[in-house]
Short mmCIF file of C-alpha atoms in Angstrom, two decimals:
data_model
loop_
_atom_site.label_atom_id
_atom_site.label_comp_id
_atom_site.label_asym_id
_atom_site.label_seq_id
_atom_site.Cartn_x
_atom_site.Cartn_y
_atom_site.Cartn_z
CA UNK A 1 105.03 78.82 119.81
CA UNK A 2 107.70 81.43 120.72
CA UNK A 3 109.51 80.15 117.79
CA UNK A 4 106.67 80.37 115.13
CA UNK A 5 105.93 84.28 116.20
CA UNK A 6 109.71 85.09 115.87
CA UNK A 7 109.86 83.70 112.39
CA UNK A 8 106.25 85.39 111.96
CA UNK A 9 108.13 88.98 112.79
CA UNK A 10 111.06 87.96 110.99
CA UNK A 11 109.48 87.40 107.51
CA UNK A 12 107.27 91.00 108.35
CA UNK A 13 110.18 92.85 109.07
CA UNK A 14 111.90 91.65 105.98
CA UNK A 15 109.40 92.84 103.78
CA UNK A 16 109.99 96.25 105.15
CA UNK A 17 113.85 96.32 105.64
CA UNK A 18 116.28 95.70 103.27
CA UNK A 19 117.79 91.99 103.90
CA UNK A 20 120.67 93.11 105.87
CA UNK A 21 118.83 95.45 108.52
CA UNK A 22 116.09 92.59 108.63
CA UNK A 23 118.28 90.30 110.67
CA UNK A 24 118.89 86.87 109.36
CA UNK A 25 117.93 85.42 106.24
CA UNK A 26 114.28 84.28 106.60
CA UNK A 27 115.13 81.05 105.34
CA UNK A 28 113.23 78.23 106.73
CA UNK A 29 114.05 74.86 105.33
CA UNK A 30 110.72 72.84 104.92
CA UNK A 31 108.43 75.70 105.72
CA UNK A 32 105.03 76.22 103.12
CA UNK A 33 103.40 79.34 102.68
CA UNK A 34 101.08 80.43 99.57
CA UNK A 35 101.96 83.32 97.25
CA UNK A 36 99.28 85.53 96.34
CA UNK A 37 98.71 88.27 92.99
CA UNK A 38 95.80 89.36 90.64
CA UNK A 39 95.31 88.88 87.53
CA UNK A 40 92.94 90.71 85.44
CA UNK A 41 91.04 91.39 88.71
CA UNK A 42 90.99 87.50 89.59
CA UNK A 43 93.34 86.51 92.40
CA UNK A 44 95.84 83.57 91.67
CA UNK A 45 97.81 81.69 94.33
CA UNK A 46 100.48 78.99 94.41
CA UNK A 47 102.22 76.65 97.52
CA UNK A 48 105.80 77.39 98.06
CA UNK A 49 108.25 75.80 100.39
CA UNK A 50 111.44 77.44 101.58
CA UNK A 51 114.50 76.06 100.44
CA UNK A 52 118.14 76.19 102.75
CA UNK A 53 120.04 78.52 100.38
CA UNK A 54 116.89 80.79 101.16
CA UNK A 55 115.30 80.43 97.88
CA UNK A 56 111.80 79.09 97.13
CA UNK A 57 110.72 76.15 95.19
CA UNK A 58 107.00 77.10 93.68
CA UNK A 59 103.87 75.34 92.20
CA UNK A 60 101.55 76.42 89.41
CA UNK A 61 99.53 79.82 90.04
CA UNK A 62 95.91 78.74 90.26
CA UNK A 63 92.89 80.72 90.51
CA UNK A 64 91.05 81.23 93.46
CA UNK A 65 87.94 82.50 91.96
CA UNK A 66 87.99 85.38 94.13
CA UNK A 67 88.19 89.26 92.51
CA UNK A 68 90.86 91.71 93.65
#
């Protein structure tokens, strides 16, 4: 549990520091988390999973039928 709230702050605190203030890379090997944005006032969202070289691999955007 301790764990999963540290890499909760970590990935919060990234979004608002620049990478190298943030800490560590937030790279979590195996790790899913959706991606949201609007479109045209329609919210899209797609599954990604965290790769080791702390990039993403992504699905499709797909619509959630839900306005923004």
């Amino acid at each position: 549990m301790r764990q999963k709230l540290g890499a909760i702050a970590d990935r919060m605190l990234a979004t608002f520091l620049p990478q190298e203030r943030a800490g560590a890379c937030p790279c979590r090997p195996g790790e899913g988390y959706y991606q949201y944005r609007c479109v045209s006032h329609l919210q899209q969202r797609r599954w990604c999973v965290d790769k080791c070289n702390c990039s993403a691999t992504c699905g499709s955007w797909s619509n959630t039928f839900t306005t923004c």
